[in-house]
Short mmCIF file of C-alpha atoms (C1' of nucleotides) in Angstrom, two decimals:
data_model
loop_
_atom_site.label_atom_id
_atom_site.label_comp_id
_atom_site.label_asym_id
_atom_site.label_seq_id
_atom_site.Cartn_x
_atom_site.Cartn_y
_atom_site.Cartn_z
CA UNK A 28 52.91 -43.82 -31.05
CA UNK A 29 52.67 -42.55 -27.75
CA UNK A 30 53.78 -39.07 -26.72
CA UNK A 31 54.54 -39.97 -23.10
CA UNK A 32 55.91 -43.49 -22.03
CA UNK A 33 55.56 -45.27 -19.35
CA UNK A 34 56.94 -48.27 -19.15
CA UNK A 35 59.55 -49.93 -16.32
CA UNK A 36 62.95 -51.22 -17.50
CA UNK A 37 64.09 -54.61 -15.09
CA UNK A 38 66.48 -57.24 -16.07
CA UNK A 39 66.33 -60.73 -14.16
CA UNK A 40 69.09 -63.06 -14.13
CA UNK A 41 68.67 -67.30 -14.31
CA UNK A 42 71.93 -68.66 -12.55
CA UNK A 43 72.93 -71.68 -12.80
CA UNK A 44 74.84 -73.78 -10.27
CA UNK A 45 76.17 -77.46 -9.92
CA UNK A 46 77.07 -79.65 -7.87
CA UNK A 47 77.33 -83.37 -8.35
CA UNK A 48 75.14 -84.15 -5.21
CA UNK A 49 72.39 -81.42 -5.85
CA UNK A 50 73.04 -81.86 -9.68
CA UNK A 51 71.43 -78.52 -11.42
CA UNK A 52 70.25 -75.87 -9.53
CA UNK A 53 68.60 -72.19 -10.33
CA UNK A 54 69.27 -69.50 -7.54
CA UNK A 55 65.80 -67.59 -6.27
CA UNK A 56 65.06 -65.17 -3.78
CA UNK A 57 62.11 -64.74 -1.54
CA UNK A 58 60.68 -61.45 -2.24
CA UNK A 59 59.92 -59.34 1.16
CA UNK A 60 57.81 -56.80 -0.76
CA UNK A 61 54.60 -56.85 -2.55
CA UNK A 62 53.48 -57.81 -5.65
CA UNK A 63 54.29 -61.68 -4.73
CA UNK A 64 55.73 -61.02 -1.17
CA UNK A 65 57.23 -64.41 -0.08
CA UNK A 66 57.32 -65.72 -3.56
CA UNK A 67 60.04 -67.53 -5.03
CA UNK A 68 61.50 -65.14 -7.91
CA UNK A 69 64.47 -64.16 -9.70
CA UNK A 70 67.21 -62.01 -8.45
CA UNK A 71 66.63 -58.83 -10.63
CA UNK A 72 65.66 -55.39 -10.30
CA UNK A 73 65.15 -52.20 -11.83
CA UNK A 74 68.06 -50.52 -14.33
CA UNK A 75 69.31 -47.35 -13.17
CA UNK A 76 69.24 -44.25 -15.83
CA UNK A 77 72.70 -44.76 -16.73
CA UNK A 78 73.49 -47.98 -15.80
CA UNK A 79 74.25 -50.55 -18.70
CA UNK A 80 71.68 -53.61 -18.63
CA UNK A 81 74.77 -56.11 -17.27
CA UNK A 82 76.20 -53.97 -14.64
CA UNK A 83 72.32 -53.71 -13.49
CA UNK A 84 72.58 -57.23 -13.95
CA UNK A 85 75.21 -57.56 -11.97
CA UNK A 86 74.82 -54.92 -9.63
CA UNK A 87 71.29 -56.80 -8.11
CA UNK A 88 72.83 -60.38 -8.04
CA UNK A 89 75.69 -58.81 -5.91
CA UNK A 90 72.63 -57.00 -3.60
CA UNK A 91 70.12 -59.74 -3.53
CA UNK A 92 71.84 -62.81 -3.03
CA UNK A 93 76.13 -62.14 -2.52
CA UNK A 94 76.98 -63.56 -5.97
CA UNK A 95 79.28 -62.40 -8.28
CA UNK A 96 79.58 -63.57 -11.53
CA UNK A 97 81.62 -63.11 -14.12
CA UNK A 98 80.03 -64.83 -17.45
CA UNK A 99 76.53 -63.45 -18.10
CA UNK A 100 75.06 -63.68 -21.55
CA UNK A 101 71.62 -62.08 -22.45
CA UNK A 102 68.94 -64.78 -22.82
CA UNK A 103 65.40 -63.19 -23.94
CA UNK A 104 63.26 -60.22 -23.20
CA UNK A 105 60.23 -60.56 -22.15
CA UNK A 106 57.66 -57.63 -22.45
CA UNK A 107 53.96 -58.83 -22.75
CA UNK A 108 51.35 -56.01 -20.68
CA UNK A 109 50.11 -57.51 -18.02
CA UNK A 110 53.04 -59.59 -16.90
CA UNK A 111 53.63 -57.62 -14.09
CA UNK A 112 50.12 -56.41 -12.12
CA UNK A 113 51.52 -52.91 -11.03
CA UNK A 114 52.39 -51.71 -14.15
CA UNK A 115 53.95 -52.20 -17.91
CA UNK A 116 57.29 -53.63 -17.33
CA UNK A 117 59.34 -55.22 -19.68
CA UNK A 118 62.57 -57.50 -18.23
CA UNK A 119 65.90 -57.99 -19.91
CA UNK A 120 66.90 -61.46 -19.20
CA UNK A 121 70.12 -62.79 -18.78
CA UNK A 122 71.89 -66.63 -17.47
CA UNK A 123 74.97 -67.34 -16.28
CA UNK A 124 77.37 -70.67 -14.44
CA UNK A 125 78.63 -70.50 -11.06
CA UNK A 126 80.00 -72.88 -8.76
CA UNK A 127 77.16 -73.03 -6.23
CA UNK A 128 79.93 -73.33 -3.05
CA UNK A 129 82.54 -70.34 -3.94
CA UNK A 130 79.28 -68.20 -2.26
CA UNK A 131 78.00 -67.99 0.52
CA UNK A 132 74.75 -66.85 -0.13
CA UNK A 133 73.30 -63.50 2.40
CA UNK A 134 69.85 -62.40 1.35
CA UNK A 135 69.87 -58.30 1.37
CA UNK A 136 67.82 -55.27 0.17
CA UNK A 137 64.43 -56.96 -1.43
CA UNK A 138 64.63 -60.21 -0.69
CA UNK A 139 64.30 -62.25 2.92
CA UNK A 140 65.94 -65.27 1.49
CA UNK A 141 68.33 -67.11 -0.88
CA UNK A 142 68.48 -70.30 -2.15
CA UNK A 143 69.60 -72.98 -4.74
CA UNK A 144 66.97 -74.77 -6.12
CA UNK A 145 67.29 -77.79 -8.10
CA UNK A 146 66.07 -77.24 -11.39
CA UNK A 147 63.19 -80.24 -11.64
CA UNK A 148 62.45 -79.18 -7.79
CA UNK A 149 61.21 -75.21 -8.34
CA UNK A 150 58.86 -73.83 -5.84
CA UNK A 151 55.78 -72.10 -6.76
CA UNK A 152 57.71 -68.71 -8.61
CA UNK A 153 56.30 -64.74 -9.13
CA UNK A 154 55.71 -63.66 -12.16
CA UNK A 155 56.34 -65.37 -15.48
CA UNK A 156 59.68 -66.67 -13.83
CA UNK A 157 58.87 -69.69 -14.26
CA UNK A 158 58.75 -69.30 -17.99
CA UNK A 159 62.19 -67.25 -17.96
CA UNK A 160 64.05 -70.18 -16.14
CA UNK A 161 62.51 -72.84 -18.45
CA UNK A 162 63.59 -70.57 -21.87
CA UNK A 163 66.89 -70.41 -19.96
CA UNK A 164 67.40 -74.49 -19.92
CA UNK A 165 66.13 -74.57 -23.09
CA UNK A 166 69.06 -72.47 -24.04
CA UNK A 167 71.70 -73.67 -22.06
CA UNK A 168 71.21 -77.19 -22.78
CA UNK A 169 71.78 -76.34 -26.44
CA UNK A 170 74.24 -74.26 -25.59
CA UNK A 171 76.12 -76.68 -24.13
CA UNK A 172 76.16 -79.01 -27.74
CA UNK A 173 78.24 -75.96 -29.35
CA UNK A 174 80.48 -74.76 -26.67
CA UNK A 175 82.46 -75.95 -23.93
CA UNK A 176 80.63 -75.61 -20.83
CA UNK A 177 82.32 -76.80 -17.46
CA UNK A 178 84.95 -74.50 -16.33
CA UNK A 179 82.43 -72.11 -14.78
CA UNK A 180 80.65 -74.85 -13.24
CA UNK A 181 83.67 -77.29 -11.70
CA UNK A 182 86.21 -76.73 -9.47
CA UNK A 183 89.50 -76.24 -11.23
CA UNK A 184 90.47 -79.84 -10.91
CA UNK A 185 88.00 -82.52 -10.99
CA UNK A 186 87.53 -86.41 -11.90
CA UNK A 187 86.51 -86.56 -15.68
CA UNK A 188 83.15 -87.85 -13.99
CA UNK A 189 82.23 -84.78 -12.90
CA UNK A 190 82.32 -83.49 -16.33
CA UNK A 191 80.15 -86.46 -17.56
CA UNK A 192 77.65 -85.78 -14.73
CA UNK A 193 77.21 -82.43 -15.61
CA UNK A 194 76.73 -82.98 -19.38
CA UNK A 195 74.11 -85.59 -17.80
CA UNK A 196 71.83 -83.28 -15.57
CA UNK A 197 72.24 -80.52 -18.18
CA UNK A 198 70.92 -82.67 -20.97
CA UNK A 199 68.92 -85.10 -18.61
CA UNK A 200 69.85 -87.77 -20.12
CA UNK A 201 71.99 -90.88 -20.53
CA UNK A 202 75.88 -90.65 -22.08
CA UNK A 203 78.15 -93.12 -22.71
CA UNK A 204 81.03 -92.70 -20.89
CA UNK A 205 83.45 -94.24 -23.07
CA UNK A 206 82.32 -91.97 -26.36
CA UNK A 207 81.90 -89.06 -24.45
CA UNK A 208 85.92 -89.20 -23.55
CA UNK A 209 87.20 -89.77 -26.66
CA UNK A 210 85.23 -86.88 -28.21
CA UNK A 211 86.00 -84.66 -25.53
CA UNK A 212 89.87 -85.51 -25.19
CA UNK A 213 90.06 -84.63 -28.86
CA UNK A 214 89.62 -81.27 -28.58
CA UNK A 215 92.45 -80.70 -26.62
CA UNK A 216 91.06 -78.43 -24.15
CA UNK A 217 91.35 -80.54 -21.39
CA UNK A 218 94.34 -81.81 -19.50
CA UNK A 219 94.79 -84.89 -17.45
CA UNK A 220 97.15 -84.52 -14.25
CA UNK A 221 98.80 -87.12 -12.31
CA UNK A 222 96.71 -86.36 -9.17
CA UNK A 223 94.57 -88.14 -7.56
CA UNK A 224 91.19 -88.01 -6.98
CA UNK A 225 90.33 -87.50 -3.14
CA UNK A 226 88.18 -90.18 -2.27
CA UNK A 227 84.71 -90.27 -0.66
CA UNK A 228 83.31 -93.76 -0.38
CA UNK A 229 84.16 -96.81 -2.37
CA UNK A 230 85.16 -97.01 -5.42
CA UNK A 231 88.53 -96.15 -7.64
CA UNK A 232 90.30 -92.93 -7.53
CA UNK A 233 89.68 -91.30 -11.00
CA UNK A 234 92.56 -89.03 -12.15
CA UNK A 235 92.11 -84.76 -11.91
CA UNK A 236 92.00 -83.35 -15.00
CA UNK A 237 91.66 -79.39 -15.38
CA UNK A 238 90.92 -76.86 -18.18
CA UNK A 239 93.06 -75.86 -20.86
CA UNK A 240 91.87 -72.15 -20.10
CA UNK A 241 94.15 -70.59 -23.60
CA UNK A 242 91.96 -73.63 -25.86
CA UNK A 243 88.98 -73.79 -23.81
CA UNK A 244 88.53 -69.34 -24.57
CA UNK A 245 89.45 -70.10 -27.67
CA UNK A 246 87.04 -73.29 -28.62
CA UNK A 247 84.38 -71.13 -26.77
CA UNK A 248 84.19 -68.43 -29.17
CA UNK A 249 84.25 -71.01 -32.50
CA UNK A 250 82.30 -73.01 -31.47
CA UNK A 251 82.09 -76.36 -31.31
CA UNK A 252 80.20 -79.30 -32.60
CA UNK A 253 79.08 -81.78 -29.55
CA UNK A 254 76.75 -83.82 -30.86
CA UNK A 255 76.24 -86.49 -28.03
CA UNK B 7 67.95 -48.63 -7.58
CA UNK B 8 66.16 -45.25 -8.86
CA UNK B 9 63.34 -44.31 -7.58
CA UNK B 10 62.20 -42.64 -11.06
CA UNK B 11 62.77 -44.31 -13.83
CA UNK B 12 63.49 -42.80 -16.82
CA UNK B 13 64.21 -44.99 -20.18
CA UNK B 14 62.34 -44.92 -23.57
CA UNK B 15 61.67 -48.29 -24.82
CA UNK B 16 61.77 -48.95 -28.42
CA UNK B 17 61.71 -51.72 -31.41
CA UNK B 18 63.79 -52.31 -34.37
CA UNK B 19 63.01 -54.48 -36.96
CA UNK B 20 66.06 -55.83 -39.28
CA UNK B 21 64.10 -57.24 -42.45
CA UNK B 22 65.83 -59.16 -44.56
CA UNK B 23 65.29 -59.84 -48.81
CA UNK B 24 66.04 -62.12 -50.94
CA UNK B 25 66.05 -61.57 -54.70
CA UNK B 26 68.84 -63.55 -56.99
CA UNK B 27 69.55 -60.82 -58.77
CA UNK B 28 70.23 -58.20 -55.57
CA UNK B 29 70.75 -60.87 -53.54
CA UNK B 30 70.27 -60.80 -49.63
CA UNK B 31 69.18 -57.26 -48.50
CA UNK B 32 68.23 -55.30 -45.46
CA UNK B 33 64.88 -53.13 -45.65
CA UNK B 34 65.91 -49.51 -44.01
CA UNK B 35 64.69 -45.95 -44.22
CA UNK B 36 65.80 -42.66 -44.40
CA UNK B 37 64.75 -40.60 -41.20
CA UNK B 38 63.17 -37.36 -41.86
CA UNK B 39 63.74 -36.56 -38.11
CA UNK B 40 66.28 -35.59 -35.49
CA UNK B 41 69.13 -37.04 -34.53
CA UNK B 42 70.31 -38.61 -37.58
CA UNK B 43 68.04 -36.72 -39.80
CA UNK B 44 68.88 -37.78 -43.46
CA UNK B 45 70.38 -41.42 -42.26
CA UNK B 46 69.41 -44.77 -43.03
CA UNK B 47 68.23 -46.51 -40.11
CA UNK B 48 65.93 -49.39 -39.35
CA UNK B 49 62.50 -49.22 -39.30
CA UNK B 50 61.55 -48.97 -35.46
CA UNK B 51 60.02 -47.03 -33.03
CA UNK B 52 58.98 -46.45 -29.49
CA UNK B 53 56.70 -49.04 -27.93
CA UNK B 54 52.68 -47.78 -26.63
CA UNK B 55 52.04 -48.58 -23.36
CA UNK B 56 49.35 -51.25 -23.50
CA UNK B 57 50.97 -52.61 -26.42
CA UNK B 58 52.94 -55.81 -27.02
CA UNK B 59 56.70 -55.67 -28.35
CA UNK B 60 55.61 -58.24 -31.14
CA UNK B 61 52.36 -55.56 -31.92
CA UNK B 62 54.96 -52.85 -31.69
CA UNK B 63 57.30 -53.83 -34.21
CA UNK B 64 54.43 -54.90 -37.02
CA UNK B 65 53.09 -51.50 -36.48
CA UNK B 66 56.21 -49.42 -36.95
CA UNK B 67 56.84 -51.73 -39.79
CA UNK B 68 53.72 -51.48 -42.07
CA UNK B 69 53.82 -47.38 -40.75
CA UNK B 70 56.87 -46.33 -41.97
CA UNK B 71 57.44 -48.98 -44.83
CA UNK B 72 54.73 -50.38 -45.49
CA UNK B 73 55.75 -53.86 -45.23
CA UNK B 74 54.06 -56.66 -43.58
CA UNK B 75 55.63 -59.47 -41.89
CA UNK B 76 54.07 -62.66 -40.71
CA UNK B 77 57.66 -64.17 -39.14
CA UNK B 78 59.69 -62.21 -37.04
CA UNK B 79 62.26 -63.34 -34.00
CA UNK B 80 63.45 -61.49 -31.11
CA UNK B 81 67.13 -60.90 -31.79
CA UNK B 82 68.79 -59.08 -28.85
CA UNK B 83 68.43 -56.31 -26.70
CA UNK B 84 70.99 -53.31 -26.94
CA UNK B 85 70.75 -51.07 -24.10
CA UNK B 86 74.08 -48.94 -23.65
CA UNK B 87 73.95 -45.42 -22.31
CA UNK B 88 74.75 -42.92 -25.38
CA UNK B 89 73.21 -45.35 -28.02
CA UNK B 90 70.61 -42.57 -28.59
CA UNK B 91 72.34 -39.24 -27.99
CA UNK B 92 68.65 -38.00 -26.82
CA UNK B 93 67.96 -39.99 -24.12
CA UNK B 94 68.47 -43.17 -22.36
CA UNK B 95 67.23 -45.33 -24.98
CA UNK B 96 67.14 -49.46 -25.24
CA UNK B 97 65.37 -50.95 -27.87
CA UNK B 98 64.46 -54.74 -28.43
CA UNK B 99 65.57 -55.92 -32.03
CA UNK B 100 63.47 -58.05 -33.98
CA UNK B 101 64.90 -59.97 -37.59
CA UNK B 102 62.39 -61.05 -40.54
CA UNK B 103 62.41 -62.04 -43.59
CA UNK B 104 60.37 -61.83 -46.45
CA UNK B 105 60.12 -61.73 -50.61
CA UNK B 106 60.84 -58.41 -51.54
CA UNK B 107 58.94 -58.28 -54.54
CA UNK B 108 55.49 -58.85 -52.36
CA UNK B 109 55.57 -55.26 -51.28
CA UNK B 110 55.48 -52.33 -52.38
CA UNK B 111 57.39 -49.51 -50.11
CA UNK B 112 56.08 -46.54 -49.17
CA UNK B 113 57.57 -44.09 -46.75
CA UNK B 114 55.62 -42.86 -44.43
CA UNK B 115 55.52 -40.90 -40.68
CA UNK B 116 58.88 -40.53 -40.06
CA UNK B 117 60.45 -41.56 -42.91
CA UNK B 118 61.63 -39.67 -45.79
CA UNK B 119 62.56 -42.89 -48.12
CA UNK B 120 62.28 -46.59 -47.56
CA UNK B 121 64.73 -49.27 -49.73
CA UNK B 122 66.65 -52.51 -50.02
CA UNK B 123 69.76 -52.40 -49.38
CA UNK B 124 72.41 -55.10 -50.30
CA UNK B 125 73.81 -56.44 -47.25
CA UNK B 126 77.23 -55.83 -48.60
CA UNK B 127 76.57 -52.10 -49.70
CA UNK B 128 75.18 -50.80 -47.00
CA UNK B 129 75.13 -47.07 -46.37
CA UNK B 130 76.12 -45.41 -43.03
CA UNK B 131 73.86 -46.32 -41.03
CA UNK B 132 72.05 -43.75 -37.71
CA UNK B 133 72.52 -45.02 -34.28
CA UNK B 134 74.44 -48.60 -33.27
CA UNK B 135 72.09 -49.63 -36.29
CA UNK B 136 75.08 -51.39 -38.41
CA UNK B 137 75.94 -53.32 -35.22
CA UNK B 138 72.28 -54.38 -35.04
CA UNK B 139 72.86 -55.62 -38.45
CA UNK B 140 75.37 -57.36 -38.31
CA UNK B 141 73.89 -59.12 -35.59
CA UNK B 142 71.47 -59.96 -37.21
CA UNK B 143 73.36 -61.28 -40.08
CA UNK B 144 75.35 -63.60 -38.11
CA UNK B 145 72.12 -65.02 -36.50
CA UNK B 146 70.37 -66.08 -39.76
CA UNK B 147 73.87 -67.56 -40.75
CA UNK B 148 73.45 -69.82 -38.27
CA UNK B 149 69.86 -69.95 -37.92
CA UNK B 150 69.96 -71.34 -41.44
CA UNK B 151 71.90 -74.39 -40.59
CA UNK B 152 69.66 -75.97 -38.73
CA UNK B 153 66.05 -74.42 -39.42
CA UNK B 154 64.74 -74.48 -42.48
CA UNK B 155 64.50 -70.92 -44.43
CA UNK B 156 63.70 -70.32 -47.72
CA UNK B 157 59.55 -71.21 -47.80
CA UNK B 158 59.58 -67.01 -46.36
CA UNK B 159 62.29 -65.79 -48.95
CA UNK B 160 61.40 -67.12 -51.90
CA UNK B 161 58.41 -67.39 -54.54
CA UNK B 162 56.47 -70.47 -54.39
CA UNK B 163 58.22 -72.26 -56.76
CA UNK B 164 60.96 -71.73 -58.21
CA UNK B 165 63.51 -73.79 -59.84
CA UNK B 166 66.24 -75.81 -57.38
CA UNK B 167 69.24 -73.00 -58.16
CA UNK B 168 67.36 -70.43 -56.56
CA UNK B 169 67.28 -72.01 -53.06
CA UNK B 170 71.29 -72.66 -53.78
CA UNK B 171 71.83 -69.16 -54.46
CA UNK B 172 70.07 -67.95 -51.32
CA UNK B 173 72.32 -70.23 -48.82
CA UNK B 174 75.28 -69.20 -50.91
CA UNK B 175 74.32 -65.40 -50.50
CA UNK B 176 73.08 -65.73 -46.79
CA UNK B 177 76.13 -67.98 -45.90
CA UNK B 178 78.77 -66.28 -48.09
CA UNK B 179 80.68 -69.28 -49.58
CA UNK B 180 80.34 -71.38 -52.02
CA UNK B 181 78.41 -74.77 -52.10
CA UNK B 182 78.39 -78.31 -54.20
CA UNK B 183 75.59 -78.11 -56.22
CA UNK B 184 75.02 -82.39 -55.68
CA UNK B 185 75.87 -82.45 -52.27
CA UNK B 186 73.42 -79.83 -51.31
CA UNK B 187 70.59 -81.24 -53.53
CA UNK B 188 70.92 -84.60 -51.99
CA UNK B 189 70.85 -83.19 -48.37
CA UNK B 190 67.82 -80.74 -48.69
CA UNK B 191 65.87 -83.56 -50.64
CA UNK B 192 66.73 -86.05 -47.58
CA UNK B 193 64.64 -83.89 -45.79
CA UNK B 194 61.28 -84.44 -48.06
CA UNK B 195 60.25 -80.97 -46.99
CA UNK B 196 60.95 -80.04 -50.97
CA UNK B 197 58.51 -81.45 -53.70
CA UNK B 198 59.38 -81.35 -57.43
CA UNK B 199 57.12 -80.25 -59.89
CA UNK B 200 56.47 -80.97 -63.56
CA UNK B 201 56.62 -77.39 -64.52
CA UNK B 202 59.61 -76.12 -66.22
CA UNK B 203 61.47 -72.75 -65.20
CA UNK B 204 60.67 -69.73 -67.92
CA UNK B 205 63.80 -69.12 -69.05
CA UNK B 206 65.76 -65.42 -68.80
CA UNK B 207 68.85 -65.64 -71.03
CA UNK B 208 70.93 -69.00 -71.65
CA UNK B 209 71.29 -71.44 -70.15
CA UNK B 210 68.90 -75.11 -69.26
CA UNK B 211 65.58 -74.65 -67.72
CA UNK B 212 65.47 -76.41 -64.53
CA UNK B 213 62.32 -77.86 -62.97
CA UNK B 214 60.30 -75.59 -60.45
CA UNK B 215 60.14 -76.87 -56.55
CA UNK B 216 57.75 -75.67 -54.03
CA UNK B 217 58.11 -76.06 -50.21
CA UNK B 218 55.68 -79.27 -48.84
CA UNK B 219 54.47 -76.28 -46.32
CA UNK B 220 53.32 -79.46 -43.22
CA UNK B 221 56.34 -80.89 -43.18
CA UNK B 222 58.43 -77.51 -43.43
CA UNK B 223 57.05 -75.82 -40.24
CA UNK B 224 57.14 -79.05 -38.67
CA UNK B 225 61.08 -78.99 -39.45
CA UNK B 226 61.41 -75.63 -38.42
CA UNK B 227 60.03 -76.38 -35.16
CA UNK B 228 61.85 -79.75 -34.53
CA UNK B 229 65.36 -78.06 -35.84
CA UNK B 230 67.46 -79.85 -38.04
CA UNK B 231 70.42 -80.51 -39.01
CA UNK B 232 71.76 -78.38 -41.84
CA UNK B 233 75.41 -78.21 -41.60
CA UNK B 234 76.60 -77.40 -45.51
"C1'" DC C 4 78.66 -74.38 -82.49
"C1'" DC C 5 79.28 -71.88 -78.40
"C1'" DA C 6 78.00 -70.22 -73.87
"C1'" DA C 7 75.23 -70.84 -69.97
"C1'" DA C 8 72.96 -73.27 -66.55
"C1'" DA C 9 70.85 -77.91 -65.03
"C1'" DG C 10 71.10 -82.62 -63.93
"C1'" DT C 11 73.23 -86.61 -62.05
"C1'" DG C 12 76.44 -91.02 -59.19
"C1'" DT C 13 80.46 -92.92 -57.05
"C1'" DT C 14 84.23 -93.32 -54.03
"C1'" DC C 15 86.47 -92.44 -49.81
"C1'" DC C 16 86.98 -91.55 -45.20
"C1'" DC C 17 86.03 -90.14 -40.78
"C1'" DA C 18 83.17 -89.87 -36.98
"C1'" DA C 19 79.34 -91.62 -34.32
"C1'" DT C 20 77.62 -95.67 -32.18
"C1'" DA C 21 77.32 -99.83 -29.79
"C1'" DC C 22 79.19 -102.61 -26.68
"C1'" DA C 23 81.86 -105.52 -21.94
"C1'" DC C 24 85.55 -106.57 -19.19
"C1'" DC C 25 89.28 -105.51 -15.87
"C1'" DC C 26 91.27 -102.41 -12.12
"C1'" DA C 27 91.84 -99.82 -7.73
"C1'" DT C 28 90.11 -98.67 -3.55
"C1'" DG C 29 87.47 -98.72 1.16
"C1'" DA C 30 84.65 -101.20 4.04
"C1'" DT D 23 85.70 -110.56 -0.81
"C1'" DC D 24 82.43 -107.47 -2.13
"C1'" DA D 25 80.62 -103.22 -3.63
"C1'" DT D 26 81.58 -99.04 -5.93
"C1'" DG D 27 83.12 -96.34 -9.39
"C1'" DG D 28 87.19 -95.70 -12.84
"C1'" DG D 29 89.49 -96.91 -16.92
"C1'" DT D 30 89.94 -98.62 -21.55
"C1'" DG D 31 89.47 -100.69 -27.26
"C1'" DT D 32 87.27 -102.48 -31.31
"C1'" DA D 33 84.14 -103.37 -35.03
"C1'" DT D 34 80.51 -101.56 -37.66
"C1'" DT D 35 78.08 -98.27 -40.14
"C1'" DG D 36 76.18 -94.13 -42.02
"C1'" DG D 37 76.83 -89.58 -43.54
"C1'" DG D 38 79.67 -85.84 -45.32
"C1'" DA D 39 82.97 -84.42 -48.72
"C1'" DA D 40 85.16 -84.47 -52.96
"C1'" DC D 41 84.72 -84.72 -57.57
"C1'" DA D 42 83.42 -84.23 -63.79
"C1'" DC D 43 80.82 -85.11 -67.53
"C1'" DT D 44 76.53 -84.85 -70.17
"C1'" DT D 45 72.14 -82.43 -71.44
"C1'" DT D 46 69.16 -78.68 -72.77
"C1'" DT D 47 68.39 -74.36 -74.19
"C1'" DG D 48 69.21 -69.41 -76.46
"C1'" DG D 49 72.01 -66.72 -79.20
#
DNA sequence: CCAAAAGTGTTCCCAATACACCCATGA
DNA sequence: TCATGGGTGTATTGGGAACACTTTTGG
């Protein structure tokens, strides 16, 4: 055991964003300093001394890229030597849901540019980010089979499409949408409204629906079962 | 963002035990330094520079217990200020588990004792340890729905009750005897032997099982599921 | 013969799946 | 009137849940 440590403390955050045109999308920055200058990598930085690991979180989202966010869970740490090439770092990982369009996105401090990314069109990324965003999926997708997922990712009325879309480019993968209603509508945690969707093209107007936010909390801490 | 960084990095391991008699336990030791001197706490300890978190944890494992592990999963990372009243402290957590029995414990280094501890009895604990605990706790729950687990907790074969007895103590409720035969069998991951069980007291000798060990770790990577 | 634990089968019901046609709108 | 997407119901099936009596052994 070591009498004198040395090693760096960094958490990284993998947010996730959707839209129904872009479908999923990861938020990057381009780094303006070295190791990896104009690499694709995750917002993320060092934690202060007596910072907690999600304000620091927090804290370099708001810096690098303008976002704030308010659900954040911790996803993995990663620690192997070597991963960074200046010097034994380990990095506390964390993912989150945003509505990509509530930001508007201002690149600041260490970074000279932000950007959604969808997730099956990732640039070239620093680091074992790369890795971090992929174990991130992984989890959110089966995340999303035992919890509600949607309210942080849709506006607060949207066509019950929407919701089928994103359950579709989480999972990547076919759903039928007549199943996929009924089991949803049972639990209750949605509500249908008499408005209209507004239109965009052809096709019929679907009605809004909007969260339940009292069952949706509620469902989201008991979990679920969402087999598709 | 600090310019110095200053934040020890450490490991805890949360080991669990299986025996039918004790039931499921938690491997801890009594620290023989300050803070906490005299507490039960979890086998842990800082992490060498050059060396990897998975490395780290084995060591501090066999050092101050003397137990070795060939499964362990990263759990979570708690990183408050205050959690050590030393210094800024986080420390990666790590949960195991293994056949008590196998091992003899030995306390070593900085450790005054080492022993099982029922997870229903457990003593005051040094630290946020009995948070890390409980975390732990609640992740096998579930990790035991839908990954196999029993091949690490329990002696090659052993008679059908015993694997019944270990969900019942992991999950904390009661479960049909038929139901849950006829599930885990489904899964052909189980193979029945001719031997007979040598009896202790009363009561029918049941048949021993042992674990097909191909298709169990292919389970446990595919997932499965488990629900009881 | 009593206590303790093991072994075993059936019924019921709900939930998952598969599947296709009509409706409202804009162009 | 056509293209686009929205809306809806039914039949089948497989799996989960509930449930009790008989058998083997030791004392």
């Amino acid at each position: 055991m070591p009498a004198l440590q040395n090693i760096k403390v960094a958490v990284d955050a993998v947010v996730f964003g959707y839209t129904s045109k872009e479908g999923l999308s990861v938020l990057l920055i381009k780094r303006n300093i070295q190791p990896f200058k104009n690499t694709w990598a995750l917002p993320g930085g060092l934690v202060g001394d007596d910072e907690s690991l999600e304000n620091a979180v927090q804290r370099e989202l708001k810096e690098e890229t303008g976002v704030n966010i308010n659900y954040l869970e911790q996803l993995y740490t990663f620690g192997q030597p070597g991963r960074d090439p200046r010097n034994r770092a380990i990095s506390i990982t964390y993912y989150g849901l945003v509505k990509p369009d509530v930001f508007e996105l201002h690149a600041d401090t260490d970074a000279s540019d932000v950007a959604w990314f969808n997730i099956k069109k990732l640039p070239q990324l620093a680091f074992d980010h790369a890795e971090i965003i992929s174990a991130a999926h992984t989890r959110l997708k089966s995340k999303i089979l035992y919890q509600p997922v949607g309210f942080e990712l849709l506006d607060q009325k949207f066509p019950f499409s929407e919701l089928e879309k994103l359950y579709m480019a989480v999972l990547d993968r076919p759903i039928d949408r007549r199943n996929f209603k009924k089991k949803v509508m049972k639990f209750g945690f949605l509500e249908e409204t008499t408005e209209k969707q507004a239109l965009e093209g052809a096709g019929r107007p679907g009605n809004l629906f909007r969260f339940n936010t009292e069952k949706y909390y509620q469902l989201q801490k008991q979990g679920i079962n969402f087999e598709l």
